[in-house]
CSV table of C-alpha atoms and ligand atoms in Angstrom, one decimal:
chain,number,residue,atom,x,y,z
A,1,UNK,CA,0.6,-24.5,10.1
A,2,UNK,CA,0.7,-23.2,6.5
A,3,UNK,CA,-1.9,-25.9,5.5
A,4,UNK,CA,-4.2,-24.8,8.3
A,5,UNK,CA,-3.9,-21.1,7.2
A,6,UNK,CA,-4.6,-22.0,3.6
A,7,UNK,CA,-7.8,-23.7,4.6
A,8,UNK,CA,-8.7,-20.6,6.7
A,9,UNK,CA,-8.1,-18.5,3.6
A,10,UNK,CA,-10.3,-20.7,1.5
A,11,UNK,CA,-13.2,-18.2,1.7
A,12,UNK,CA,-15.5,-20.7,3.4
A,13,UNK,CA,-19.0,-19.4,2.3
A,14,UNK,CA,-20.9,-19.1,5.5
A,15,UNK,CA,-24.6,-18.6,6.1
A,16,UNK,CA,-24.7,-14.9,5.6
A,17,UNK,CA,-27.2,-12.7,7.2
A,18,UNK,CA,-27.7,-9.0,6.2
A,19,UNK,CA,-26.1,-7.9,9.5
A,20,UNK,CA,-22.8,-9.7,8.7
A,21,UNK,CA,-20.0,-7.3,7.7
A,22,UNK,CA,-18.5,-9.7,5.3
A,23,UNK,CA,-18.7,-13.3,4.2
A,24,UNK,CA,-15.3,-14.4,5.6
A,25,UNK,CA,-14.9,-16.7,8.6
A,26,UNK,CA,-13.6,-13.7,10.5
A,27,UNK,CA,-14.2,-10.1,9.2
A,28,UNK,CA,-11.9,-7.2,9.8
A,29,UNK,CA,-14.8,-4.9,10.6
A,30,UNK,CA,-16.9,-6.1,13.5
A,31,UNK,CA,-20.2,-4.5,14.5
A,32,UNK,CA,-18.8,-3.3,17.9
A,33,UNK,CA,-15.6,-1.5,17.1
A,34,UNK,CA,-12.9,-1.1,19.7
A,35,UNK,CA,-12.5,2.6,20.7
A,36,UNK,CA,-8.8,2.7,19.7
A,37,UNK,CA,-9.6,1.4,16.3
A,38,UNK,CA,-12.5,3.9,15.9
A,39,UNK,CA,-10.2,6.8,16.9
A,40,UNK,CA,-7.8,5.9,14.0
A,41,UNK,CA,-9.9,4.4,11.3
A,42,UNK,CA,-11.9,7.0,9.3
A,43,UNK,CA,-14.5,6.1,6.8
A,44,UNK,CA,-15.4,7.3,4.3
A,45,UNK,CA,-12.1,8.7,3.0
A,46,UNK,CA,-11.2,8.9,-0.7
A,47,UNK,CA,-8.8,6.0,-1.4
A,48,UNK,CA,-7.9,6.3,-5.0
A,49,UNK,CA,-7.9,9.4,-7.2
A,50,UNK,CA,-10.6,9.8,-9.8
A,51,UNK,CA,-11.7,12.7,-11.8
A,52,UNK,CA,-14.7,13.2,-9.6
A,53,UNK,CA,-12.7,13.4,-6.3
A,54,UNK,CA,-9.6,15.1,-7.6
A,55,UNK,CA,-10.2,18.6,-6.2
A,56,UNK,CA,-8.1,18.8,-3.1
A,57,UNK,CA,-9.0,21.0,-0.1
A,58,UNK,CA,-6.6,23.8,0.6
A,59,UNK,CA,-5.4,21.9,3.7
A,60,UNK,CA,-4.7,18.7,1.8
A,61,UNK,CA,-3.0,20.6,-1.1
A,62,UNK,CA,-0.8,22.5,1.3
A,63,UNK,CA,0.3,19.4,3.1
A,64,UNK,CA,0.8,17.3,-0.1
A,65,UNK,CA,2.6,19.9,-2.1
A,66,UNK,CA,5.3,20.2,0.6
A,67,UNK,CA,6.1,16.5,0.8
A,68,UNK,CA,8.7,16.7,-2.0
A,69,UNK,CA,9.8,19.5,-4.2
A,70,UNK,CA,9.2,18.8,-7.8
A,71,UNK,CA,10.4,20.6,-10.9
A,72,UNK,CA,7.1,21.6,-12.3
A,73,UNK,CA,4.9,24.6,-12.2
A,74,UNK,CA,1.9,22.7,-13.7
A,75,UNK,CA,-1.3,22.8,-11.8
A,76,UNK,CA,-3.0,19.7,-10.5
A,77,UNK,CA,-6.3,20.0,-12.4
A,78,UNK,CA,-4.5,20.2,-15.8
A,79,UNK,CA,-2.6,17.0,-15.0
A,80,UNK,CA,-5.7,15.2,-13.7
A,81,UNK,CA,-7.5,15.9,-16.9
A,82,UNK,CA,-4.7,14.1,-18.9
A,83,UNK,CA,-4.5,11.4,-16.3
A,84,UNK,CA,-8.1,10.3,-16.7
A,85,UNK,CA,-8.1,10.5,-20.4
A,86,UNK,CA,-5.4,7.8,-20.3
A,87,UNK,CA,-6.2,5.7,-17.3
A,88,UNK,CA,-9.4,4.1,-15.8
A,89,UNK,CA,-11.6,6.5,-13.9
A,90,UNK,CA,-14.1,5.7,-11.2
A,91,UNK,CA,-14.7,4.5,-7.7
A,92,UNK,CA,-13.0,1.2,-7.1
A,93,UNK,CA,-13.3,-1.3,-4.3
A,94,UNK,CA,-16.3,0.2,-2.6
A,95,UNK,CA,-18.1,-3.1,-2.8
A,96,UNK,CA,-17.9,-4.1,0.9
A,97,UNK,CA,-20.9,-6.1,2.1
A,98,UNK,CA,-22.1,-9.3,3.6
A,99,UNK,CA,-21.5,-11.3,0.4
A,100,UNK,CA,-17.9,-10.4,0.0
A,101,UNK,CA,-14.8,-12.1,1.4
A,102,UNK,CA,-11.7,-10.5,0.0
A,103,UNK,CA,-8.4,-11.6,1.5
A,104,UNK,CA,-5.3,-9.4,1.1
A,105,UNK,CA,-1.6,-10.1,1.6
A,106,UNK,CA,0.4,-7.0,2.1
A,107,UNK,CA,4.0,-7.9,1.4
A,108,UNK,CA,6.8,-5.6,2.7
A,109,UNK,CA,10.4,-6.0,1.7
A,110,UNK,CA,11.9,-7.0,5.1
A,111,UNK,CA,14.7,-9.5,5.3
A,112,UNK,CA,12.5,-11.4,7.8
A,113,UNK,CA,11.0,-13.1,4.8
A,114,UNK,CA,14.2,-15.0,4.1
A,115,UNK,CA,13.7,-18.7,4.8
A,116,UNK,CA,10.1,-18.1,5.9
A,117,UNK,CA,8.5,-20.5,3.3
A,118,UNK,CA,5.5,-18.1,3.2
A,119,UNK,CA,5.3,-18.2,-0.6
A,120,UNK,CA,2.2,-20.6,-1.0
A,121,UNK,CA,0.4,-18.8,1.8
A,122,UNK,CA,1.0,-15.4,0.3
A,123,UNK,CA,-0.2,-16.6,-3.1
A,124,UNK,CA,-3.4,-17.9,-1.7
A,125,UNK,CA,-4.8,-14.4,-1.1
A,126,UNK,CA,-7.2,-12.6,-3.5
A,127,UNK,CA,-5.0,-9.5,-3.5
A,128,UNK,CA,-1.2,-9.8,-3.2
A,129,UNK,CA,0.1,-6.2,-2.7
A,130,UNK,CA,3.8,-5.6,-3.1
A,131,UNK,CA,5.9,-2.5,-3.0
A,132,UNK,CA,8.7,-0.8,-4.9
A,133,UNK,CA,11.4,-3.1,-6.1
A,134,UNK,CA,10.6,-6.2,-4.1
A,135,UNK,CA,11.2,-9.0,-6.6
A,136,UNK,CA,9.5,-12.5,-6.8
A,137,UNK,CA,11.7,-14.2,-9.3
A,138,UNK,CA,14.2,-16.3,-7.4
A,139,UNK,CA,12.4,-15.8,-4.1
A,140,UNK,CA,9.1,-17.6,-4.7
A,141,UNK,CA,9.4,-20.1,-1.9
A,142,UNK,CA,9.5,-17.3,0.7
A,143,UNK,CA,7.6,-14.4,-1.0
A,144,UNK,CA,5.3,-16.1,-3.5
A,145,UNK,CA,4.9,-15.4,-7.2
A,146,UNK,CA,1.6,-13.6,-7.7
A,147,UNK,CA,1.4,-9.8,-7.6
A,148,UNK,CA,-2.0,-8.3,-8.1
A,149,UNK,CA,-1.0,-4.8,-7.0
A,150,UNK,CA,2.4,-3.1,-6.8
A,151,UNK,CA,2.7,0.3,-5.1
A,152,UNK,CA,5.5,2.4,-6.5
A,153,UNK,CA,6.7,5.9,-7.2
A,154,UNK,CA,9.0,7.1,-10.1
A,155,UNK,CA,12.2,6.6,-8.1
A,156,UNK,CA,11.3,3.1,-7.1
A,157,UNK,CA,9.7,1.8,-10.3
A,158,UNK,CA,10.2,-1.5,-12.0
A,159,UNK,CA,8.6,-3.5,-14.8
A,160,UNK,CA,5.2,-5.1,-14.1
A,161,UNK,CA,3.5,-8.0,-15.8
A,162,UNK,CA,0.1,-7.7,-17.3
A,163,UNK,CA,-1.8,-9.1,-14.4
A,164,UNK,CA,-0.5,-6.5,-11.9
A,165,UNK,CA,-2.2,-3.2,-11.0
A,166,UNK,CA,0.3,-0.3,-10.9
A,167,UNK,CA,-0.6,1.7,-7.8
A,168,UNK,CA,1.2,5.1,-8.0
A,169,UNK,CA,1.9,6.7,-4.6
A,170,UNK,CA,2.3,10.3,-5.7
A,171,UNK,CA,4.5,12.6,-3.5
A,172,UNK,CA,4.4,15.5,-6.0
A,173,UNK,CA,2.7,16.7,-9.2
A,174,UNK,CA,5.7,15.6,-11.2
A,175,UNK,CA,5.0,12.0,-10.1
A,176,UNK,CA,1.6,12.2,-11.9
A,177,UNK,CA,3.4,13.7,-14.9
A,178,UNK,CA,5.9,10.8,-14.9
A,179,UNK,CA,3.0,8.3,-14.9
A,180,UNK,CA,1.6,10.0,-18.0
A,181,UNK,CA,5.0,10.2,-19.6
A,182,UNK,CA,5.9,6.5,-19.2
A,183,UNK,CA,2.9,5.6,-21.3
A,184,UNK,CA,3.2,8.4,-23.8
A,185,UNK,CA,6.2,10.7,-24.5
A,186,UNK,CA,8.7,9.0,-22.2
A,187,UNK,CA,10.5,12.3,-21.8
A,188,UNK,CA,10.7,12.5,-18.0
A,189,UNK,CA,14.1,10.9,-17.1
A,190,UNK,CA,14.8,12.7,-13.8
A,191,UNK,CA,13.1,13.9,-10.7
A,192,UNK,CA,15.5,14.3,-7.7
A,193,UNK,CA,17.1,11.1,-9.1
A,194,UNK,CA,17.4,9.6,-12.5
A,195,UNK,CA,14.1,7.7,-13.1
A,196,UNK,CA,13.0,5.2,-15.7
A,197,UNK,CA,11.5,6.9,-18.7
A,198,UNK,CA,9.2,4.0,-19.2
A,199,UNK,CA,8.3,0.6,-17.6
A,200,UNK,CA,6.2,-2.4,-18.7
A,201,UNK,CA,2.8,-2.1,-17.2
A,202,UNK,CA,-0.9,-2.4,-18.3
A,203,UNK,CA,-2.4,1.0,-18.8
A,204,UNK,CA,-5.8,-0.3,-18.0
A,205,UNK,CA,-4.7,-1.4,-14.5
A,206,UNK,CA,-3.2,1.9,-13.4
A,207,UNK,CA,-4.4,3.5,-10.1
A,208,UNK,CA,-3.3,6.5,-8.1
A,209,UNK,CA,-3.4,6.7,-4.3
A,210,UNK,CA,-5.4,9.8,-3.2
A,211,UNK,CA,-3.3,12.5,-1.5
A,212,UNK,CA,-6.2,12.9,1.0
A,213,UNK,CA,-5.7,9.2,1.9
A,214,UNK,CA,-1.9,9.8,2.4
A,215,UNK,CA,-2.7,12.7,4.7
A,216,UNK,CA,-5.3,10.7,6.6
A,217,UNK,CA,-2.7,7.9,7.2
A,218,UNK,CA,-0.2,10.5,8.4
A,219,UNK,CA,-2.6,12.3,10.7
A,220,UNK,CA,-5.0,9.8,11.9
A,221,UNK,CA,-2.7,6.7,12.2
A,222,UNK,CA,0.8,8.2,12.7
A,223,UNK,CA,-0.4,11.3,14.6
A,224,UNK,CA,2.0,13.3,12.5
A,225,UNK,CA,5.2,11.3,13.4
A,226,UNK,CA,7.9,11.5,10.8
A,227,UNK,CA,7.4,13.4,7.6
A,228,UNK,CA,5.1,11.1,5.8
A,229,UNK,CA,4.2,7.4,6.1
A,230,UNK,CA,6.2,4.7,4.4
A,231,UNK,CA,4.8,3.1,1.2
A,232,UNK,CA,4.3,-0.2,3.1
A,233,UNK,CA,2.3,1.4,5.9
A,234,UNK,CA,0.1,3.3,3.4
A,235,UNK,CA,-0.6,-0.1,1.7
A,236,UNK,CA,-1.4,-1.7,5.0
A,237,UNK,CA,-4.0,1.0,5.9
A,238,UNK,CA,-5.4,0.9,2.4
A,239,UNK,CA,-5.9,-2.8,2.8
A,240,UNK,CA,-7.9,-2.2,6.0
A,241,UNK,CA,-10.2,-0.1,3.8
A,242,UNK,CA,-10.6,-2.5,0.8
A,243,UNK,CA,-10.2,-6.0,2.2
A,244,UNK,CA,-12.2,-8.1,4.6
A,245,UNK,CA,-9.1,-10.0,5.9
A,246,UNK,CA,-5.6,-8.6,6.0
A,247,UNK,CA,-2.4,-10.6,6.4
A,248,UNK,CA,0.9,-8.8,6.6
A,249,UNK,CA,4.3,-10.3,5.6
A,250,UNK,CA,7.8,-8.8,5.5
A,251,UNK,CA,7.3,-5.9,7.9
A,252,UNK,CA,9.8,-4.9,10.6
A,253,UNK,CA,13.3,-6.1,11.4
A,254,UNK,CA,14.7,-9.6,11.2
A,255,UNK,CA,15.0,-11.6,14.4
A,256,UNK,CA,18.6,-10.5,14.7
A,257,UNK,CA,17.5,-6.9,14.6
A,258,UNK,CA,18.7,-6.0,11.1
A,259,UNK,CA,16.4,-4.1,8.8
A,260,UNK,CA,17.7,-5.1,5.4
A,261,UNK,CA,15.7,-6.1,2.3
A,262,UNK,CA,15.1,-9.8,1.6
A,263,UNK,CA,16.7,-9.3,-1.8
A,264,UNK,CA,19.7,-7.2,-0.8
A,265,UNK,CA,21.6,-7.8,2.4
A,266,UNK,CA,23.9,-4.8,1.8
A,267,UNK,CA,21.1,-2.2,2.0
A,268,UNK,CA,20.0,-1.3,5.5
A,269,UNK,CA,16.6,0.4,5.4
A,270,UNK,CA,16.6,3.7,7.2
A,271,UNK,CA,13.1,3.1,8.5
A,272,UNK,CA,13.6,4.6,11.9
A,273,UNK,CA,15.4,7.7,10.8
A,274,UNK,CA,14.9,9.8,7.7
A,275,UNK,CA,11.3,10.5,6.7
A,276,UNK,CA,9.7,7.6,8.4
A,277,UNK,CA,9.2,6.5,11.9
A,278,UNK,CA,9.5,2.8,11.5
A,279,UNK,CA,9.0,2.1,15.2
A,280,UNK,CA,5.8,4.0,15.3
A,281,UNK,CA,4.5,2.2,12.2
A,282,UNK,CA,5.7,-1.1,13.6
A,283,UNK,CA,4.0,-0.6,17.0
A,284,UNK,CA,0.7,0.2,15.3
A,285,UNK,CA,1.0,-2.8,13.1
A,286,UNK,CA,1.6,-5.0,16.2
A,287,UNK,CA,-1.3,-3.4,17.9
A,288,UNK,CA,-3.6,-4.2,14.9
A,289,UNK,CA,-2.4,-7.8,15.1
A,290,UNK,CA,-3.0,-8.0,18.9
A,291,UNK,CA,-6.6,-6.7,18.2
A,292,UNK,CA,-7.1,-9.4,15.6
A,293,UNK,CA,-7.7,-6.7,12.9
A,294,UNK,CA,-4.8,-8.2,10.9
A,295,UNK,CA,-2.5,-11.1,11.2
A,296,UNK,CA,1.2,-10.3,11.1
A,297,UNK,CA,3.6,-13.0,9.9
A,298,UNK,CA,7.1,-12.2,11.2
A,299,UNK,CA,9.1,-15.0,9.7
A,300,UNK,CA,10.1,-16.6,13.0
B,1,C5P,O1,12.3,-0.4,1.6
B,1,C5P,P1,11.0,-0.4,0.9
B,1,C5P,O2,10.3,1.0,1.1
B,1,C5P,O3,11.1,-0.7,-0.6
B,1,C5P,O4,10.1,-1.5,1.5
B,1,C5P,C1,8.7,-1.5,1.3
B,1,C5P,C2,8.0,-1.5,2.6
B,1,C5P,O5,8.3,-2.7,3.4
B,1,C5P,C3,8.4,-0.3,3.5
B,1,C5P,O6,7.7,0.8,3.1
B,1,C5P,C4,8.1,-0.8,4.9
B,1,C5P,O7,6.7,-0.6,5.2
B,1,C5P,C5,8.3,-2.3,4.8
B,1,C5P,N1,9.6,-2.8,5.3
B,1,C5P,C6,9.7,-3.1,6.7
B,1,C5P,N2,10.9,-3.5,7.2
B,1,C5P,C7,12.0,-3.7,6.4
B,1,C5P,C8,11.9,-3.3,5.0
B,1,C5P,C9,10.7,-2.9,4.5
B,1,C5P,O8,8.7,-2.9,7.4
B,1,C5P,N3,13.1,-4.2,6.9
């Protein structure tokens, strides 16, 4: 099974005509879109923050600034100025077209990865997107060893290697200040938790998820269920926008119904309570799978 999938991922270069949406064997975006998909998927939408798209509408600002209360009075434009003096600025990943076949593995932290042997399959993707503290060391057989992108926020940060893009998911202005601080003064040590004053990461590979994109996922995909989307769900929807084929691993409960992390059996993820509506996110993920927009690997 895995061998068959690896062959499918092998970006077979097809005879491409200008009408093709991508160069993969099967493309995520077809010419005739299903009405359900069209109702949810909005394009164009800003995906990553840049200096040029950083001015938020009042509506977005009001929504975003209420997500988490930070301890800063700083205004966004002042912080954005410093951000883009330190980190790469510019439109990324807007290169979709008939010549491109970009495969993405979105790897959540579910315990359903345990014993899955998905490691080689996950590593065969162009982009391998992981989240928060999900480790690879010691779990390679099931989760793989490559990480091209890791989505995190101050309270979930870990060290990255030099081949990994840090994708900050900002829930407050202070998160942007923390991003600046970890590469400069290292003075921010607490938000609503103690946070790491610095982490290993390549400054030239830093990106920031756009608040407008977060709001779009919440409104257009989750129909305002919960307080805001989970990091994993935001990365899944981001992948629909930047990849031509999306495969999803480590989402949802294990077969026995438990929601723990693959790396920590003691911790039961509160995905259905708290801020996230895990079942709403899960049902949308399953629907995307049923529509052949993504392929979901459940580990059993
Ligand atoms: O728990 P954490 O937020 O670090 O996990 C990363 C992502 O993996 C979550 O945002 C969620 O989308 C997904 N996840 C899941 N089922 C689990 C654990 C995590 O779908 N049991």
